[in-house]
Short mmCIF file of C-alpha atoms in Angstrom, two decimals:
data_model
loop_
_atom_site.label_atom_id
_atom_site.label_comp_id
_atom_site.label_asym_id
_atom_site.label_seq_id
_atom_site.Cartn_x
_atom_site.Cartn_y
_atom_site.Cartn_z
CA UNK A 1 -74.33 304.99 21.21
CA UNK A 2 -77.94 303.59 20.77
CA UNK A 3 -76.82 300.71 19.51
CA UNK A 4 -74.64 299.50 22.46
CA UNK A 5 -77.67 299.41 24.32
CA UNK A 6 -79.35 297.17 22.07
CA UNK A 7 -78.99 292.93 22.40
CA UNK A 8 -75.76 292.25 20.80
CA UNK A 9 -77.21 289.97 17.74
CA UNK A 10 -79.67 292.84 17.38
CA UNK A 11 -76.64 295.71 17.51
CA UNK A 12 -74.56 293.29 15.19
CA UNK A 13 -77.14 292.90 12.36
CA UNK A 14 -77.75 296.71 12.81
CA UNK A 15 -74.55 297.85 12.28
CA UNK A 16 -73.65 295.14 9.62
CA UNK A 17 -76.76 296.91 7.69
CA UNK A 18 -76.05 300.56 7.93
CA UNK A 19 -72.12 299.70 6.48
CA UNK A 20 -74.09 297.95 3.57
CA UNK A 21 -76.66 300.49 2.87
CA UNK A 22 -74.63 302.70 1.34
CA UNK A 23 -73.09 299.56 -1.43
CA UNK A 24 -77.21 299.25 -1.70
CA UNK A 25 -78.35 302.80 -2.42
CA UNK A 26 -75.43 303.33 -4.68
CA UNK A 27 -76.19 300.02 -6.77
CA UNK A 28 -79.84 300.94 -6.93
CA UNK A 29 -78.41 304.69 -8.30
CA UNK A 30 -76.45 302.99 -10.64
CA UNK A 31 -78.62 300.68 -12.00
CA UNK A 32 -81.32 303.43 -12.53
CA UNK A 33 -78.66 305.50 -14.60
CA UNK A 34 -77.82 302.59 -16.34
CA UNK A 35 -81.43 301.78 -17.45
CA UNK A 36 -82.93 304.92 -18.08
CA UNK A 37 -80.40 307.45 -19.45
CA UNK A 38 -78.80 305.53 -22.52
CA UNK A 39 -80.79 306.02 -25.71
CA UNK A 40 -81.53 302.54 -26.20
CA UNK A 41 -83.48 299.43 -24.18
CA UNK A 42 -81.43 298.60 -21.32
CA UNK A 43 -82.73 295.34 -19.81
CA UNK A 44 -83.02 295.67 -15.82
CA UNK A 45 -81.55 292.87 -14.85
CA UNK A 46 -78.44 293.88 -16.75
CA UNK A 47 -78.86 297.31 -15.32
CA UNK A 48 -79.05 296.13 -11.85
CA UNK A 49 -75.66 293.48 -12.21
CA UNK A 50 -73.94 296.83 -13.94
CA UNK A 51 -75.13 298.74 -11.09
CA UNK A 52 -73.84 296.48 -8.29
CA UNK A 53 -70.51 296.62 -10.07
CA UNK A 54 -70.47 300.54 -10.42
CA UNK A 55 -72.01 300.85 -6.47
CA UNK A 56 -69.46 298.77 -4.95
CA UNK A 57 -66.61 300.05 -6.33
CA UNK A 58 -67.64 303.54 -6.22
CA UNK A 59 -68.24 303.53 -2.33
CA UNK A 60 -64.39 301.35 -2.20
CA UNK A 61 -63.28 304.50 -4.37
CA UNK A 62 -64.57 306.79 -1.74
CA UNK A 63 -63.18 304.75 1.57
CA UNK A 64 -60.05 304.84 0.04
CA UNK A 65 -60.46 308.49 -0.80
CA UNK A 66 -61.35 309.37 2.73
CA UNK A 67 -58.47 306.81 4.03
CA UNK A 68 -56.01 308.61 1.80
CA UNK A 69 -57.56 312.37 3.67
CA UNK A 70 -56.95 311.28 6.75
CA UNK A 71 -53.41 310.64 6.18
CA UNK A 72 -52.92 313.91 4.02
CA UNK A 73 -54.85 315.59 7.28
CA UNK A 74 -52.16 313.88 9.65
CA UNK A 75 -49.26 315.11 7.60
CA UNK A 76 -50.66 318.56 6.55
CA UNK A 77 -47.61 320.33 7.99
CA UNK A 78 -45.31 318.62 5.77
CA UNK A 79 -47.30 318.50 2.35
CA UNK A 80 -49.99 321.80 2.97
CA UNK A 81 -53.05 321.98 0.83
CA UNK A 82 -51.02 320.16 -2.41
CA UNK A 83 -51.77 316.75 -0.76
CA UNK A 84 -55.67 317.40 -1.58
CA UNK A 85 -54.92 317.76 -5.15
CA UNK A 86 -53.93 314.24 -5.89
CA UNK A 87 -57.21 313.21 -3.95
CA UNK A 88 -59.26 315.20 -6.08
CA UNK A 89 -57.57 314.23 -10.04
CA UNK A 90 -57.36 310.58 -8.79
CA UNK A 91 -61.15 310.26 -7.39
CA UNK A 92 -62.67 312.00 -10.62
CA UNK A 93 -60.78 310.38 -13.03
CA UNK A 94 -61.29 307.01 -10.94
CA UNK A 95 -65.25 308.19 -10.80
CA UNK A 96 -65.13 308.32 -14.50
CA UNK A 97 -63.72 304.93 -14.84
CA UNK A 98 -66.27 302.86 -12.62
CA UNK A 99 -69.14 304.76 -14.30
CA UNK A 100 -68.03 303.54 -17.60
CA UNK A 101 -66.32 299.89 -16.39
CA UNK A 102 -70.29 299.36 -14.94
CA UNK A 103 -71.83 300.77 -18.35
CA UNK A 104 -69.64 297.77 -19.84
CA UNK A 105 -70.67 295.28 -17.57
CA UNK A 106 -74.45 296.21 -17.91
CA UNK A 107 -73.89 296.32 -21.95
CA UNK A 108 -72.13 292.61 -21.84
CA UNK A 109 -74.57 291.30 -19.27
CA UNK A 110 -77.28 292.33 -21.48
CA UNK A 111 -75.60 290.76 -24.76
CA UNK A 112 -74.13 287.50 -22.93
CA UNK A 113 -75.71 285.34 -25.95
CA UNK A 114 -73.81 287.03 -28.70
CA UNK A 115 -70.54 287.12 -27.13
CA UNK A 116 -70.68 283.40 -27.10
CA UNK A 117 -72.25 282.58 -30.46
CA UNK A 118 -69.77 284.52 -31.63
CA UNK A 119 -67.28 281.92 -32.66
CA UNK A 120 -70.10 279.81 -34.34
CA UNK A 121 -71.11 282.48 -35.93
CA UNK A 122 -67.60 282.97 -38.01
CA UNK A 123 -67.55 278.67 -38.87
CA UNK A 124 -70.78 278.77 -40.44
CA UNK A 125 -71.01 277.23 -43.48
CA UNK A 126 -73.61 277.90 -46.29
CA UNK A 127 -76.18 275.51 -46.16
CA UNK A 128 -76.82 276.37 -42.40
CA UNK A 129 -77.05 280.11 -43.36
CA UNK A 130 -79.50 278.93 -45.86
CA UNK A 131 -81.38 276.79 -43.40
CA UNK A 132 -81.48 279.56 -40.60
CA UNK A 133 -82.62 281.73 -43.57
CA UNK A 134 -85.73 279.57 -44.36
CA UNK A 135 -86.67 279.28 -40.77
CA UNK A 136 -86.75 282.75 -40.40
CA UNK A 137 -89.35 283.44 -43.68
CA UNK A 138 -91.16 280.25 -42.30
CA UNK A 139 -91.77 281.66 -39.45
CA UNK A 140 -92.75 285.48 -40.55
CA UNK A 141 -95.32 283.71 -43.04
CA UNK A 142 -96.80 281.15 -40.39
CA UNK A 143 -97.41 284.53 -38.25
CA UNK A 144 -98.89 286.55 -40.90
CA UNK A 145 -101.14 283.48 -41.88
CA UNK A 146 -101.68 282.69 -38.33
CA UNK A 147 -102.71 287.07 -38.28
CA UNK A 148 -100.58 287.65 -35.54
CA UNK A 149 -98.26 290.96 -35.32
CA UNK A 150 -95.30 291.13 -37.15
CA UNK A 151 -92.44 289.99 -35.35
CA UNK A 152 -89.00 291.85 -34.79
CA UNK A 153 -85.25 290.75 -35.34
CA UNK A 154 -84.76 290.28 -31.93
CA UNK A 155 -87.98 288.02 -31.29
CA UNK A 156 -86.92 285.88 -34.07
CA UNK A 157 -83.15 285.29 -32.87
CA UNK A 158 -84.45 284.62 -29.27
CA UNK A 159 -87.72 282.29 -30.84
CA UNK A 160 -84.72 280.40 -33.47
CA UNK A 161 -82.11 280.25 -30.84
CA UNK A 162 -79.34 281.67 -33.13
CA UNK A 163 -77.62 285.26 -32.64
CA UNK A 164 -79.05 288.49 -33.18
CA UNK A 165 -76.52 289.49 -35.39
CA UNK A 166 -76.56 286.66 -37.92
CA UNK A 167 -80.55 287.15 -37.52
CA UNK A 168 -79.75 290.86 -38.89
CA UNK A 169 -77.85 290.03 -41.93
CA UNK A 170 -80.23 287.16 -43.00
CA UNK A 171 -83.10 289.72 -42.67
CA UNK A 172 -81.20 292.37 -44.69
CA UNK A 173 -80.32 290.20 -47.40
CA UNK A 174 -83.91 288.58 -47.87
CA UNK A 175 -85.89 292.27 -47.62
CA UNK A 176 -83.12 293.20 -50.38
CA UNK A 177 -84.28 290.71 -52.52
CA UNK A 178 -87.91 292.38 -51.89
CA UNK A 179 -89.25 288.74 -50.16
CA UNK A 180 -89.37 290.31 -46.68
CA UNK A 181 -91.30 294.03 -46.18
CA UNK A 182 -89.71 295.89 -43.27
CA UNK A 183 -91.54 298.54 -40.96
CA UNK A 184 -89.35 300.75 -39.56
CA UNK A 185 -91.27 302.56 -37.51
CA UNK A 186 -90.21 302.20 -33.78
CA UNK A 187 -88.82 298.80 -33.69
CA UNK A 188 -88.48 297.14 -36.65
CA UNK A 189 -90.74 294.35 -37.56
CA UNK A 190 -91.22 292.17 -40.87
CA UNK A 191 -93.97 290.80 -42.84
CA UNK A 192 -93.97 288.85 -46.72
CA UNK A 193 -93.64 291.59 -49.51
CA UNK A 194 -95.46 288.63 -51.75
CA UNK A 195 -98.00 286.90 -51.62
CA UNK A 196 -96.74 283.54 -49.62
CA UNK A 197 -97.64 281.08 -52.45
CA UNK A 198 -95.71 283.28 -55.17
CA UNK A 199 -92.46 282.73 -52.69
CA UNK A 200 -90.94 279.38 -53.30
CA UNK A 201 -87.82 277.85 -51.34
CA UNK A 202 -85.67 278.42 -54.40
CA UNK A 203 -86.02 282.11 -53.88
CA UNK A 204 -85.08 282.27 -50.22
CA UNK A 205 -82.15 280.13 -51.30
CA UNK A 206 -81.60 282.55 -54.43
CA UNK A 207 -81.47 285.61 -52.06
CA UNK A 208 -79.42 283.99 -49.60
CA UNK A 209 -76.63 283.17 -52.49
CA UNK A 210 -76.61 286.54 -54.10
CA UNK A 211 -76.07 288.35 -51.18
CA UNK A 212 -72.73 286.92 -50.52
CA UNK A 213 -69.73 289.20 -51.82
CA UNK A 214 -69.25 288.15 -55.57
CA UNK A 215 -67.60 285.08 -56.52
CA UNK A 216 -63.95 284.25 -58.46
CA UNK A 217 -63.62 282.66 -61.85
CA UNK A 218 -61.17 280.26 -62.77
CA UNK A 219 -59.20 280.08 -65.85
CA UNK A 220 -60.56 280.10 -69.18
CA UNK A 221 -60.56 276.69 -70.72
CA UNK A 222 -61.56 273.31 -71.67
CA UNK A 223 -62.27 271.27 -68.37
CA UNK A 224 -63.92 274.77 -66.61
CA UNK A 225 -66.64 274.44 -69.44
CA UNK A 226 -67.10 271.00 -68.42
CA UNK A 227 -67.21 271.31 -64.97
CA UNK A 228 -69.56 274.20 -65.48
CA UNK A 229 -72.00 271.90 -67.38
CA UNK A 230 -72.19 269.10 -64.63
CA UNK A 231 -72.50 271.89 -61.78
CA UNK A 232 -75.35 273.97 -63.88
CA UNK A 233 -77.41 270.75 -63.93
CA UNK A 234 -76.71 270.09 -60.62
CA UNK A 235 -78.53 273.51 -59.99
CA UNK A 236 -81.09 272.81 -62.59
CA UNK A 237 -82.44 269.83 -60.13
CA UNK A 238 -82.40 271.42 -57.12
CA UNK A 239 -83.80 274.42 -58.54
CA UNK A 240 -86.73 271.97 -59.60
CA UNK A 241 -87.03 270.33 -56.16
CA UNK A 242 -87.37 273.80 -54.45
CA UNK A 243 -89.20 275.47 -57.08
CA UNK A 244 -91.97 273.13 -56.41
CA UNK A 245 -92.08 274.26 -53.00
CA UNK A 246 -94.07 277.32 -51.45
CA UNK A 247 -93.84 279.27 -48.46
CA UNK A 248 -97.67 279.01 -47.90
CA UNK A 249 -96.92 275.05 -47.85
CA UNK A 250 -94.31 275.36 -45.07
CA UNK A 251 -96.15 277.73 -43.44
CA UNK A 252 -99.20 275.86 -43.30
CA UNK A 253 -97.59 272.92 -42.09
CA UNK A 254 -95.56 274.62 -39.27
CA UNK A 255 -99.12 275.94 -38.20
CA UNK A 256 -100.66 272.48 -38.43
CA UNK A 257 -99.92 270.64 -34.82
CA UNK A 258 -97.17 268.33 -34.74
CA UNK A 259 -98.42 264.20 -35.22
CA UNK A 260 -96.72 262.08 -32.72
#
């Protein structure tokens, strides 16, 4: 009644607000339960774009839940107390749903990036892996010689542009070949196992190769052996050229300012 005694632009606004303050508080729950209760880090801007999702449809659960009442409550002489039964199955397992469909959009807010590196991810070819794979020891050894703190997975993928998961494998495959230390205490961070001139490009390339799942042999016979000859040589020279390579070298120049 208070408000029809207010200016009409005032009343308006006013009653505009308290029929969106509910979508608002809900959104703000939502967001908070999407940030703080899973057992990982939930960014809040991804928390708060789940949370609108979850509020808004939560409170359109609940008009249409009270909609749906007032018609059971209208025709209670013909149903009785079965037509609150249907309310009450329908609006938790709906409940259930929008918590979960806003926990998704929160989760794929959050990983946006991957999603659509995906595909590039699956038509990479070998000598980028091997190039992303350099980068990333180029850049852990220009940190440690620069004494900064060692730097995580997901600071490198965001740093290198490329996806966190192909950051992860790279990582995996050169600490398996003992070039990369990793700390696995809280977050996990990397530094070089080695000394940075005892790691040369060849064995980042090395590691990178090896870790790939096995390889086929063709048939035994007189052209293979000859093939093999030309493509062992082949090796033999660029094993030379990046042999004579270090990581303190490339480190020290990415730490050097760039001459225009």
């Amino acid at each position: 009644e208070w408000l029809a005694t207010m200016p009409l632009v005032v009343g308006t606004l006013a009653e505009i607000v308290f029929q969106l303050l509910p979508f608002a508080l809900l959104s703000l729950g939502f967001a908070g339960f999407y940030a703080l209760l899973p057992a990982t880090k939930v960014q809040w801007k991804a928390a708060l774009v789940g949370g609108m999702v979850g509020g808004c449809l939560w409170q359109l659960n609940n008009l249409l839940s009270v909609l749906y009442v007032s018609r059971v409550v209208a025709n209670n002489k013909v149903y009785g107390s079965l037509g609150m039964v249907p309310v009450v199955m329908i609006g938790l397992y709906f409940s259930w749903l929008i918590l979960l469909f806003g926990a998704q959009v929160a989760y794929s807010f959050q990983n946006r990036r991957a999603y659509f590196q995906e595909r590039q991810v699956e038509s990479l070819d070998q000598h980028s892996r091997e190039f992303i794979g350099l980068r990333i020891m180029v850049e852990v050894a220009r940190r440690f010689l620069a004494g900064e703190k060692p730097v995580t997975g997901a600071a490198l993928s965001e740093l290198l542009g490329v996806p966190t998961g192909l950051a992860g494998k790279l990582l995996q495959a050169l600490v398996s070949a003992q070039l990369l230390a990793e700390n696995q205490q809280g977050e996990a961070t990397y530094l070089p196992m080695r000394p940075l001139d005892k790691i040369t490009c060849h064995d980042v390339l090395h590691a990178l190769r090896s870790n790939q799942n096995g390889s086929v042999s063709t048939r035994d016979d007189a052209m293979r052996e000859q093939v093999r000859g030309h493509y062992d040589r082949f090796q033999e020279v660029q094993k030379a050229a990046a042999g004579n390579v270090t990581l303190a070298t490339l480190a020290a120049e990415a730490s050097s300012p760039v001459k225009e």
